[in-house]
PDB file of C-alpha atoms in Angstrom:
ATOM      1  CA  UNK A1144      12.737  33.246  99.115  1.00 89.00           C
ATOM      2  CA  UNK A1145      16.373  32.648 100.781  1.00 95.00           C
ATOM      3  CA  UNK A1146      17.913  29.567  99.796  1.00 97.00           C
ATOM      4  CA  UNK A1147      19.561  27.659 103.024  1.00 98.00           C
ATOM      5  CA  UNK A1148      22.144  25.704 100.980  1.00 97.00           C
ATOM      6  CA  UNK A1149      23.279  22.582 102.347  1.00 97.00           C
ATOM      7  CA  UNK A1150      27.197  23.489 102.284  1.00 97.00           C
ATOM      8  CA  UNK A1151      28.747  20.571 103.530  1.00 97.00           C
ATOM      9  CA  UNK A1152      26.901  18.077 100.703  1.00 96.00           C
ATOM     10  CA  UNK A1153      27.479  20.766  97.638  1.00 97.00           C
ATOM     11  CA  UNK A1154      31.222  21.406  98.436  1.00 98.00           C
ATOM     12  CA  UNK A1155      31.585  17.602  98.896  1.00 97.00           C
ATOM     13  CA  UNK A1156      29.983  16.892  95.421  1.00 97.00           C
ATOM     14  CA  UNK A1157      32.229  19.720  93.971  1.00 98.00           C
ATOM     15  CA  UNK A1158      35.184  18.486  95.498  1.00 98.00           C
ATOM     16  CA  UNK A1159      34.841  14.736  94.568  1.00 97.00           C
ATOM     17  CA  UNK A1160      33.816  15.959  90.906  1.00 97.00           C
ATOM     18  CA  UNK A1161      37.198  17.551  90.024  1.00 98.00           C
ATOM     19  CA  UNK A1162      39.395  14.932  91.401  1.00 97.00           C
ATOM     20  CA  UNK A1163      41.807  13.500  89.085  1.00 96.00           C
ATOM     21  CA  UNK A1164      44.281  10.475  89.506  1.00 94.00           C
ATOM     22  CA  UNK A1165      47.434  10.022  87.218  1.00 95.00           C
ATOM     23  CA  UNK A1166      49.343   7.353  87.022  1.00 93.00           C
ATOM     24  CA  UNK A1167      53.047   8.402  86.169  1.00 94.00           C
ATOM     25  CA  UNK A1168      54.529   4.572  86.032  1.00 93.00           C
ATOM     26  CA  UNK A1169      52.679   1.354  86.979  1.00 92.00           C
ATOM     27  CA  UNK A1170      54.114   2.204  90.712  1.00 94.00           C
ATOM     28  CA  UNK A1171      53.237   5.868  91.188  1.00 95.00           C
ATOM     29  CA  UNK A1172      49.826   7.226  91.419  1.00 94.00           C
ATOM     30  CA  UNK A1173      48.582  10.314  92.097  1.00 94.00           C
ATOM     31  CA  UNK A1174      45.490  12.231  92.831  1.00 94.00           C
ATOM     32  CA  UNK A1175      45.041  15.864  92.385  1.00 95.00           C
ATOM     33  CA  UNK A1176      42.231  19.114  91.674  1.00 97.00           C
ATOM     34  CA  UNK A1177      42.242  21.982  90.509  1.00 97.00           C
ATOM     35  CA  UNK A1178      40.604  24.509  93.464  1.00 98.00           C
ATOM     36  CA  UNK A1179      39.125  26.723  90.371  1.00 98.00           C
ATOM     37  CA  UNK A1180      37.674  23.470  89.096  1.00 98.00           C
ATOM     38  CA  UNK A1181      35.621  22.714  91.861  1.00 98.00           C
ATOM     39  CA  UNK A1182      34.524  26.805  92.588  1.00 98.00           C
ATOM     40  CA  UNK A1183      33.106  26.394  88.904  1.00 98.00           C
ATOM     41  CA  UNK A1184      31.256  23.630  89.289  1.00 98.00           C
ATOM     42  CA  UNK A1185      29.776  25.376  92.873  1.00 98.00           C
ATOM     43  CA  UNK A1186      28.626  27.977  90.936  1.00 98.00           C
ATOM     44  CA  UNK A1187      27.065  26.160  88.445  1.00 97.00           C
ATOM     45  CA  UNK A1188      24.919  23.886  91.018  1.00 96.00           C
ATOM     46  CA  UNK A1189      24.026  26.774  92.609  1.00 96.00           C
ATOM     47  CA  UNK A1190      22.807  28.940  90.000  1.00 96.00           C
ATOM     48  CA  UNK A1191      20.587  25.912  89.177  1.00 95.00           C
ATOM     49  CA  UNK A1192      18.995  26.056  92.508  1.00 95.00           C
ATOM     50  CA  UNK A1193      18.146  29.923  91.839  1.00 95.00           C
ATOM     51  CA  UNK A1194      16.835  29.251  89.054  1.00 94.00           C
ATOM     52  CA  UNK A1195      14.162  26.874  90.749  1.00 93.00           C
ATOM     53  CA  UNK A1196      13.445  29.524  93.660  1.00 90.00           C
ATOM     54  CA  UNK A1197      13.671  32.166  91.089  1.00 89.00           C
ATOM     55  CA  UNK A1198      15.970  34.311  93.846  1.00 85.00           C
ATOM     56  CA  UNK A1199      19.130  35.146  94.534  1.00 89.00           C
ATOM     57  CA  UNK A1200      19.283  35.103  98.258  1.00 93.00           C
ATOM     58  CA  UNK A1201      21.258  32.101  99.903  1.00 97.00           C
ATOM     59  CA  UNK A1202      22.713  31.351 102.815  1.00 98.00           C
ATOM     60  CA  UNK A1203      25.205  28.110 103.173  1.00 98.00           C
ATOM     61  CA  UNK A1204      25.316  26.292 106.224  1.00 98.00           C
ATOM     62  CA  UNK A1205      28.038  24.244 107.735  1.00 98.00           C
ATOM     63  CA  UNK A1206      29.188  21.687 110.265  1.00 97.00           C
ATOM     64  CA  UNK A1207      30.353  22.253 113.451  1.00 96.00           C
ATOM     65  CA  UNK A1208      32.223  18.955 114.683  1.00 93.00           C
ATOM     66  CA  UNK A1209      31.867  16.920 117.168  1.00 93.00           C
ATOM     67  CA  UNK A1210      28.498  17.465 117.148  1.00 96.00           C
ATOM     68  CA  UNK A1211      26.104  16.931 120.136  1.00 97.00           C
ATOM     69  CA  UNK A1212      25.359  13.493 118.415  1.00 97.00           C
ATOM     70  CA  UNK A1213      28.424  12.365 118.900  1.00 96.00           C
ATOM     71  CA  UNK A1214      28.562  13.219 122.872  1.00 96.00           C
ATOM     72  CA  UNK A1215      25.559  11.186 123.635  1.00 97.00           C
ATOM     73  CA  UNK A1216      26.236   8.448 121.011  1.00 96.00           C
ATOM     74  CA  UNK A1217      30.232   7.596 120.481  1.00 93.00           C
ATOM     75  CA  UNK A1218      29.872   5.015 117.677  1.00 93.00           C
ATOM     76  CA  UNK A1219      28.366   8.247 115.673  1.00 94.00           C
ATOM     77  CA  UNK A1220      29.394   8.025 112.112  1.00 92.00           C
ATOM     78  CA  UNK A1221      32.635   6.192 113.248  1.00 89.00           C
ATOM     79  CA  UNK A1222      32.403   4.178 110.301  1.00 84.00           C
ATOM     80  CA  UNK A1223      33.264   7.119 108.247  1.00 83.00           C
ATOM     81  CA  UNK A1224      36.525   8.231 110.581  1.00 81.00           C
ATOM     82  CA  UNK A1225      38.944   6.362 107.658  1.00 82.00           C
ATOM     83  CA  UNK A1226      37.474   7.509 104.685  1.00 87.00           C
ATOM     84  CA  UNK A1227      39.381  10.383 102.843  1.00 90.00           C
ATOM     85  CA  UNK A1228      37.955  13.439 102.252  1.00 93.00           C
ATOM     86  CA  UNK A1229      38.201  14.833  98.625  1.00 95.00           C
ATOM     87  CA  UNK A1230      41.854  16.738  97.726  1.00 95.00           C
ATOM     88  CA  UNK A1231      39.972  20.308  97.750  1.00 97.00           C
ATOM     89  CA  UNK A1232      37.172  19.825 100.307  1.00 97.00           C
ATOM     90  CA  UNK A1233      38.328  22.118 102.901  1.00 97.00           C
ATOM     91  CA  UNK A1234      40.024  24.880 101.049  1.00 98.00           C
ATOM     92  CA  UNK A1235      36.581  24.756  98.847  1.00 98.00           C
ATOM     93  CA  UNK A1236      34.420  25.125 101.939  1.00 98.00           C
ATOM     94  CA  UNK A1237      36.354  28.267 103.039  1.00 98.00           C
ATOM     95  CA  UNK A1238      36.638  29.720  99.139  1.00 98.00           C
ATOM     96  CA  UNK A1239      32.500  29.325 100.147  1.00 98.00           C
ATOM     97  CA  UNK A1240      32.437  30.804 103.269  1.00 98.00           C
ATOM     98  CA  UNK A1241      34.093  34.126 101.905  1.00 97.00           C
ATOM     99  CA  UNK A1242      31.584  34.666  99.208  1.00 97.00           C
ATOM    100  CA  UNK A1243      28.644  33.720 100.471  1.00 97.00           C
ATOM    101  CA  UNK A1244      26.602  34.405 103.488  1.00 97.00           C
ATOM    102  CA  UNK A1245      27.520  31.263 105.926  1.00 98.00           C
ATOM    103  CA  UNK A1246      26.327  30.067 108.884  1.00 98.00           C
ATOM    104  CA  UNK A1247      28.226  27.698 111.916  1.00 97.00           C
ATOM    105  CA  UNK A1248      26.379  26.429 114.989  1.00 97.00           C
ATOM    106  CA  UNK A1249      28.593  24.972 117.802  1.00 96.00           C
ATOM    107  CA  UNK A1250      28.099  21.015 118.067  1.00 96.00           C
ATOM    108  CA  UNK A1251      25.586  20.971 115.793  1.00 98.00           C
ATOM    109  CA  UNK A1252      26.022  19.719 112.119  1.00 97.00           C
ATOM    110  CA  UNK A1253      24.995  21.572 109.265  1.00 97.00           C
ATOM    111  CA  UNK A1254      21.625  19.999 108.896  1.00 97.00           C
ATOM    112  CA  UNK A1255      20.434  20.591 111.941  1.00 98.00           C
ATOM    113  CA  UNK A1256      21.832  24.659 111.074  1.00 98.00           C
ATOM    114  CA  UNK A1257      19.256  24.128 108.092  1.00 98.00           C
ATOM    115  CA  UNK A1258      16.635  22.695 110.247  1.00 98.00           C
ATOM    116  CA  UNK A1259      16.801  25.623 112.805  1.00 98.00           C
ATOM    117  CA  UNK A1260      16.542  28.332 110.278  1.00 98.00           C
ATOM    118  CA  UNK A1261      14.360  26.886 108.256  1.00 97.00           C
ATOM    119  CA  UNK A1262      11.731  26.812 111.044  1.00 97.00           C
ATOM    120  CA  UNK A1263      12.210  30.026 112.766  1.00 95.00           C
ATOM    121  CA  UNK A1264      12.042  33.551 111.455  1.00 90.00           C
ATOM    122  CA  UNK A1265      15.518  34.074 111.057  1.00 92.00           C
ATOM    123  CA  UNK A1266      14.841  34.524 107.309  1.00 94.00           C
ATOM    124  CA  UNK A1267      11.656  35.307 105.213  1.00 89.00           C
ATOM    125  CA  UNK A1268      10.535  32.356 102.922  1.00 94.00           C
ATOM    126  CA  UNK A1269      13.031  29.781 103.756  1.00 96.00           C
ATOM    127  CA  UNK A1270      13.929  26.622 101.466  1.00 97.00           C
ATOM    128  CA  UNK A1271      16.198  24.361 102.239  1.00 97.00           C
ATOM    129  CA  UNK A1272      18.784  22.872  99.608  1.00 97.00           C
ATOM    130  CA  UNK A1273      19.590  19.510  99.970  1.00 95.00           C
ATOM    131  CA  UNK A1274      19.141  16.221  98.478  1.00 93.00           C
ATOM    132  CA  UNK A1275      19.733  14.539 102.262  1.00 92.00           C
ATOM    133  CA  UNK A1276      16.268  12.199 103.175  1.00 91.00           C
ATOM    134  CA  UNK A1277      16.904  13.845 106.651  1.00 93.00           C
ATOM    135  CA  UNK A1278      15.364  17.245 105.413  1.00 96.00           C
ATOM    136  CA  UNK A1279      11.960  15.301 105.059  1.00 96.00           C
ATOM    137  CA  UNK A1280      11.899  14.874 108.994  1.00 97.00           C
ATOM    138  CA  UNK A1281      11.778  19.178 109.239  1.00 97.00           C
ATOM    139  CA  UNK A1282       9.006  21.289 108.489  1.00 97.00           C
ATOM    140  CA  UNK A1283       9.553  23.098 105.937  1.00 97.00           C
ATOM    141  CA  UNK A1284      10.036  24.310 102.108  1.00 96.00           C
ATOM    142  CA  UNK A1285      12.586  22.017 100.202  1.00 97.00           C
ATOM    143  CA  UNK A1286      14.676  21.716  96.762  1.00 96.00           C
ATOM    144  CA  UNK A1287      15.721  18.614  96.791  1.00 93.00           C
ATOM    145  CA  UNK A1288      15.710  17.923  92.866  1.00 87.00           C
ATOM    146  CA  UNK A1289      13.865  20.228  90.430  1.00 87.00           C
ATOM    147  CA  UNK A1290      11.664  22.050  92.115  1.00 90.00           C
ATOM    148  CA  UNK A1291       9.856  22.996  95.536  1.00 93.00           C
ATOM    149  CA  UNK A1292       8.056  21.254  97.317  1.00 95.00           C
ATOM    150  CA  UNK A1293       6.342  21.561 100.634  1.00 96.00           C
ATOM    151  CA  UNK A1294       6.910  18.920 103.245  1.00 96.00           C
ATOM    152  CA  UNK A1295       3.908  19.496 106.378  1.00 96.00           C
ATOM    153  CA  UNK A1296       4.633  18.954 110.014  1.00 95.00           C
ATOM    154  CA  UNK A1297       2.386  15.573 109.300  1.00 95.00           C
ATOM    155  CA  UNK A1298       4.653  14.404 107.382  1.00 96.00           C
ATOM    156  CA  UNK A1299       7.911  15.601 108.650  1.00 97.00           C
ATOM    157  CA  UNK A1300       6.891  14.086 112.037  1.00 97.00           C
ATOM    158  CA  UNK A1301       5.529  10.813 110.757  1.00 97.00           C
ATOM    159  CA  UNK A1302       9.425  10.571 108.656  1.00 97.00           C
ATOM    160  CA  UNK A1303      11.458  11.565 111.849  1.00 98.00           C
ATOM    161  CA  UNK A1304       9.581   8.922 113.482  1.00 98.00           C
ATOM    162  CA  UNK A1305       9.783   6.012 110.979  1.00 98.00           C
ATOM    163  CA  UNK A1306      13.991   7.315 110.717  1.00 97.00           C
ATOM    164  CA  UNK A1307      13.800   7.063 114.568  1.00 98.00           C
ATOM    165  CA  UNK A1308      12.755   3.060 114.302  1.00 98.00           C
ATOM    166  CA  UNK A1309      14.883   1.828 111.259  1.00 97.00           C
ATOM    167  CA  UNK A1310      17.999   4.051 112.086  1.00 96.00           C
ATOM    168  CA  UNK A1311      20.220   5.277 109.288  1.00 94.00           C
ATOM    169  CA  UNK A1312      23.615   2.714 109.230  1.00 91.00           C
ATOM    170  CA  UNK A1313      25.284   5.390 106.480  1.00 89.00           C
ATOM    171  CA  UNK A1314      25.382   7.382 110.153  1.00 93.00           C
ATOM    172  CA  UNK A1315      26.092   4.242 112.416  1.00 93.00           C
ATOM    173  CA  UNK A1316      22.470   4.890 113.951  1.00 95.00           C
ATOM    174  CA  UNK A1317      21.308   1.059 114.398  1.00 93.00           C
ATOM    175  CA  UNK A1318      17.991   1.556 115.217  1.00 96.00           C
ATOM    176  CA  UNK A1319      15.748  -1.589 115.555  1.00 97.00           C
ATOM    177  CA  UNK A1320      17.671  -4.708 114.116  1.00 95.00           C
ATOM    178  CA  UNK A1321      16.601  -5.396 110.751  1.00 95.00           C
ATOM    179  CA  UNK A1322      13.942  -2.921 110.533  1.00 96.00           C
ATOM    180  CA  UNK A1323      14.058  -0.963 107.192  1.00 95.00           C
ATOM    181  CA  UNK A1324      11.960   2.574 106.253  1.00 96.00           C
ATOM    182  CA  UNK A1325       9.262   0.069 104.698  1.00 97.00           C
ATOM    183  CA  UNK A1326       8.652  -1.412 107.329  1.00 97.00           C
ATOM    184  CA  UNK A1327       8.748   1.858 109.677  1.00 97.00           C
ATOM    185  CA  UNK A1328       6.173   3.288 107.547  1.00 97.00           C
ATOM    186  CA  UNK A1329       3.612   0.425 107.034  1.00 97.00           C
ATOM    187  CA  UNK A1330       4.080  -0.196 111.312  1.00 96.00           C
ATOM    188  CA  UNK A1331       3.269   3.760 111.661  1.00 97.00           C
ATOM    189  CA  UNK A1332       0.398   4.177 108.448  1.00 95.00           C
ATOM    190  CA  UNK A1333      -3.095   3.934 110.781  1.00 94.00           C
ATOM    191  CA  UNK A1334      -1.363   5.797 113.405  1.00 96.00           C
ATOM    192  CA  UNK A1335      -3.134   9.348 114.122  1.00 95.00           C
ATOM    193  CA  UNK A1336      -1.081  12.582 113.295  1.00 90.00           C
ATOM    194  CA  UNK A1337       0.317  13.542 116.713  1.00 93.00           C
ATOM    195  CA  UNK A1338       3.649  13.490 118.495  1.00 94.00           C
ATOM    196  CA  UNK A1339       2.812  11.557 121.377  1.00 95.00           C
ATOM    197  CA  UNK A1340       0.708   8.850 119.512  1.00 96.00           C
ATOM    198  CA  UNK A1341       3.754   8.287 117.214  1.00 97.00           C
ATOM    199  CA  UNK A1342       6.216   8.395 119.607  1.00 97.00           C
ATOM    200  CA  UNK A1343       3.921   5.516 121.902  1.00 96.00           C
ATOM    201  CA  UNK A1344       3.968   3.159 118.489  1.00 97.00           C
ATOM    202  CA  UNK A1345       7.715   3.313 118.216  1.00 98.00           C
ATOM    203  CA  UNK A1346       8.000   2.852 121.944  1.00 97.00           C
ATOM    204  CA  UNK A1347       5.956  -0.139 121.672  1.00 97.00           C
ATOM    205  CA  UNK A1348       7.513  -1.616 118.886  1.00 98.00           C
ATOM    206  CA  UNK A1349      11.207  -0.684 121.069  1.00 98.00           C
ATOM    207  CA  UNK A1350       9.843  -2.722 123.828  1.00 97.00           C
ATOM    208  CA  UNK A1351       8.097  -5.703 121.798  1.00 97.00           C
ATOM    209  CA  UNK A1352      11.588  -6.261 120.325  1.00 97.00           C
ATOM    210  CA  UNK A1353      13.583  -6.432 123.462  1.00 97.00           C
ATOM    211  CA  UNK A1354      14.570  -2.904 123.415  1.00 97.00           C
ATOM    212  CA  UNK A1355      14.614  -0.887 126.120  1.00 97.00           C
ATOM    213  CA  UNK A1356      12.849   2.828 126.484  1.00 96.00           C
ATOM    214  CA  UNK A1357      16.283   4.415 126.678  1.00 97.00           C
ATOM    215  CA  UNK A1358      17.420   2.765 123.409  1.00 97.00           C
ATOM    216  CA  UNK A1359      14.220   4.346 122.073  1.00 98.00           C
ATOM    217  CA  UNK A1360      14.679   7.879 123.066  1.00 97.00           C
ATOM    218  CA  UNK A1361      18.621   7.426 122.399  1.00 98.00           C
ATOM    219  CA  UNK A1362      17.288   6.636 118.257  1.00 97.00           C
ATOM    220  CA  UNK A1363      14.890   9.348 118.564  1.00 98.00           C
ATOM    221  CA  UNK A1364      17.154  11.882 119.531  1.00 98.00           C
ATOM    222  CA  UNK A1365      19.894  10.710 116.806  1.00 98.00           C
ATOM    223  CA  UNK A1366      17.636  10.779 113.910  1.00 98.00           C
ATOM    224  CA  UNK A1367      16.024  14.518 114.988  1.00 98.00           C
ATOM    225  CA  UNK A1368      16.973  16.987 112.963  1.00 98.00           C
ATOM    226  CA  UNK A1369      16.870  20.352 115.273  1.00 98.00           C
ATOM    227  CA  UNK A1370      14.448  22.499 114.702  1.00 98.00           C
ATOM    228  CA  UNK A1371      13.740  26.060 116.227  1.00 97.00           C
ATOM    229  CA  UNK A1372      13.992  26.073 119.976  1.00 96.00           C
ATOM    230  CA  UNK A1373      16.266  22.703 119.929  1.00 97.00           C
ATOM    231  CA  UNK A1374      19.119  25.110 120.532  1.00 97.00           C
ATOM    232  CA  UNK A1375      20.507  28.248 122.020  1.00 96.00           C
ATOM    233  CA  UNK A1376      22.760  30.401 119.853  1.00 92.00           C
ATOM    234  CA  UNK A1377      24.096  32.227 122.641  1.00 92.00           C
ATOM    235  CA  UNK A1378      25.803  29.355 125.086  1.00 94.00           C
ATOM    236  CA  UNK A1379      25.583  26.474 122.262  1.00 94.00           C
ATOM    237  CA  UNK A1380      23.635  24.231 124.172  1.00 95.00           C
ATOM    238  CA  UNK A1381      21.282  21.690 122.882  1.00 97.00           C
ATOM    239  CA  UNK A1382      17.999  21.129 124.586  1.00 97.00           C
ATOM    240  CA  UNK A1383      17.857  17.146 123.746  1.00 97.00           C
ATOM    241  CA  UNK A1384      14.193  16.360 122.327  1.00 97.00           C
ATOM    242  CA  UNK A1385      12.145  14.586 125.290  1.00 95.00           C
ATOM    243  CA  UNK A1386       8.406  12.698 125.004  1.00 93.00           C
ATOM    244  CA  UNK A1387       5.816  15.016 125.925  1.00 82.00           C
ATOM    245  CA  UNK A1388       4.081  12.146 127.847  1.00 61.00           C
ATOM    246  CA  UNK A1389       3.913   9.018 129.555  1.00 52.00           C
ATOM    247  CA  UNK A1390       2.490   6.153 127.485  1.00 46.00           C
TER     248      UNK A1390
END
């Protein structure tokens, strides 16, 4: 196996794990980490994970930003523009990229570098490390908690799909107003397995709520995770997911 670690999530776990904030008087606070803190604690996580694949092999993937999300949509995760980063985030993520194998793909964040190499044959046995609910919508082997489990194109479509209707707000991807994943799923359960018959039940649902087929596509597009042939390596373009047919 070769573990596709999802970079961004473990160094910002490290990071916000070794923080500490001292007060030196009741009008002076600080907050500060130790950079070998949060490389231990890296380590740690990480030989957990190969001790679930049972391999040594991994690859960490990062983001690239902006991101081709936020060119067609420019309210993308907006709502996290004033949030602070932890103290050692960055200087962790390049400690990272030195001593492991890590991969960058122009405007694309580093799930959809996961999705993309998780689905072509860039590697033998692929699984993907990550606890994000967006790694259900790709095809593909996954450690998400304590061990591996195997997530189909069935259902991987049928979760992109359901994502694509209820939106994620932690992203600022509004999706259909009021709609939550329950929902999604119960409005997409007796629908048959195929890309164009789910895509035609979220359209209609898009359209029965005042929505417009744009809007649709615009969701769809946000909540895809790439996937191989999404994107060229060489120029950095992103071919933008499209439905295969007419309803």
């Amino acid at each position: 196996m070769t573990l596709l670690i999802d970079g961004d999530h473990l160094a910002f776990t490290a990071a916000c794990a070794v923080e500490q904030v001292v007060e030196w008087d009741i009008n002076v606070w600080t907050t500060h980490s130790f950079l070998s803190d949060a490389t231990k604690v890296v380590e740690t996580k990480l030989q957990g994970f190969i001790d679930i694949a049972e391999d040594k092999n991994v690859v960490m993937t990062f983001s690239s930003y902006p991101t081709f999300r936020h060119e067609i949509y420019q309210d993308y995760k907006a709502n996290r523009i004033t949030k602070r980063k932890p103290t050692v985030f960055k200087p962790l993520i390049e400690w990272m990229e030195q001593e492991w194998e890590s991969i960058r793909y122009a405007n694309c964040e580093g799930d959809d570098v996961l999705g993309i190499l998780a689905t072509s044959k860039t590697y033998d046995d692929p699984v993907i490390v990550s606890v994000d609910k967006d790694m259900r919508t790709i095809p593909c082997k996954l450690i998400a908690e304590d061990e591996v489990e195997h997530i189909t194109q069935r259902k991987a479509d049928r979760h992109w799909f359901e994502m694509a209707l209820a939106g994620d707000a932690g992203d600022g991807i509004l999706g259909i107003k009021g709609m939550g994943m329950v929902t999604a799923s119960k409005l997409l359960a007796d629908v048959p397995d195929t890309e164009e018959a789910l895509w035609h039940k979220v359209l209609q649902t898009y359209e029965k709520k005042g929505y417009t087929i744009a809007d649709a596509i615009l969701n769809a597009r946000l909540t895809r995770i790439l996937r191989d042939g999404d994107y060229d390596i060489f120029t950095g373009q992103v071919k933008l997911w499209n439905p295969k047919t007419k309803p």
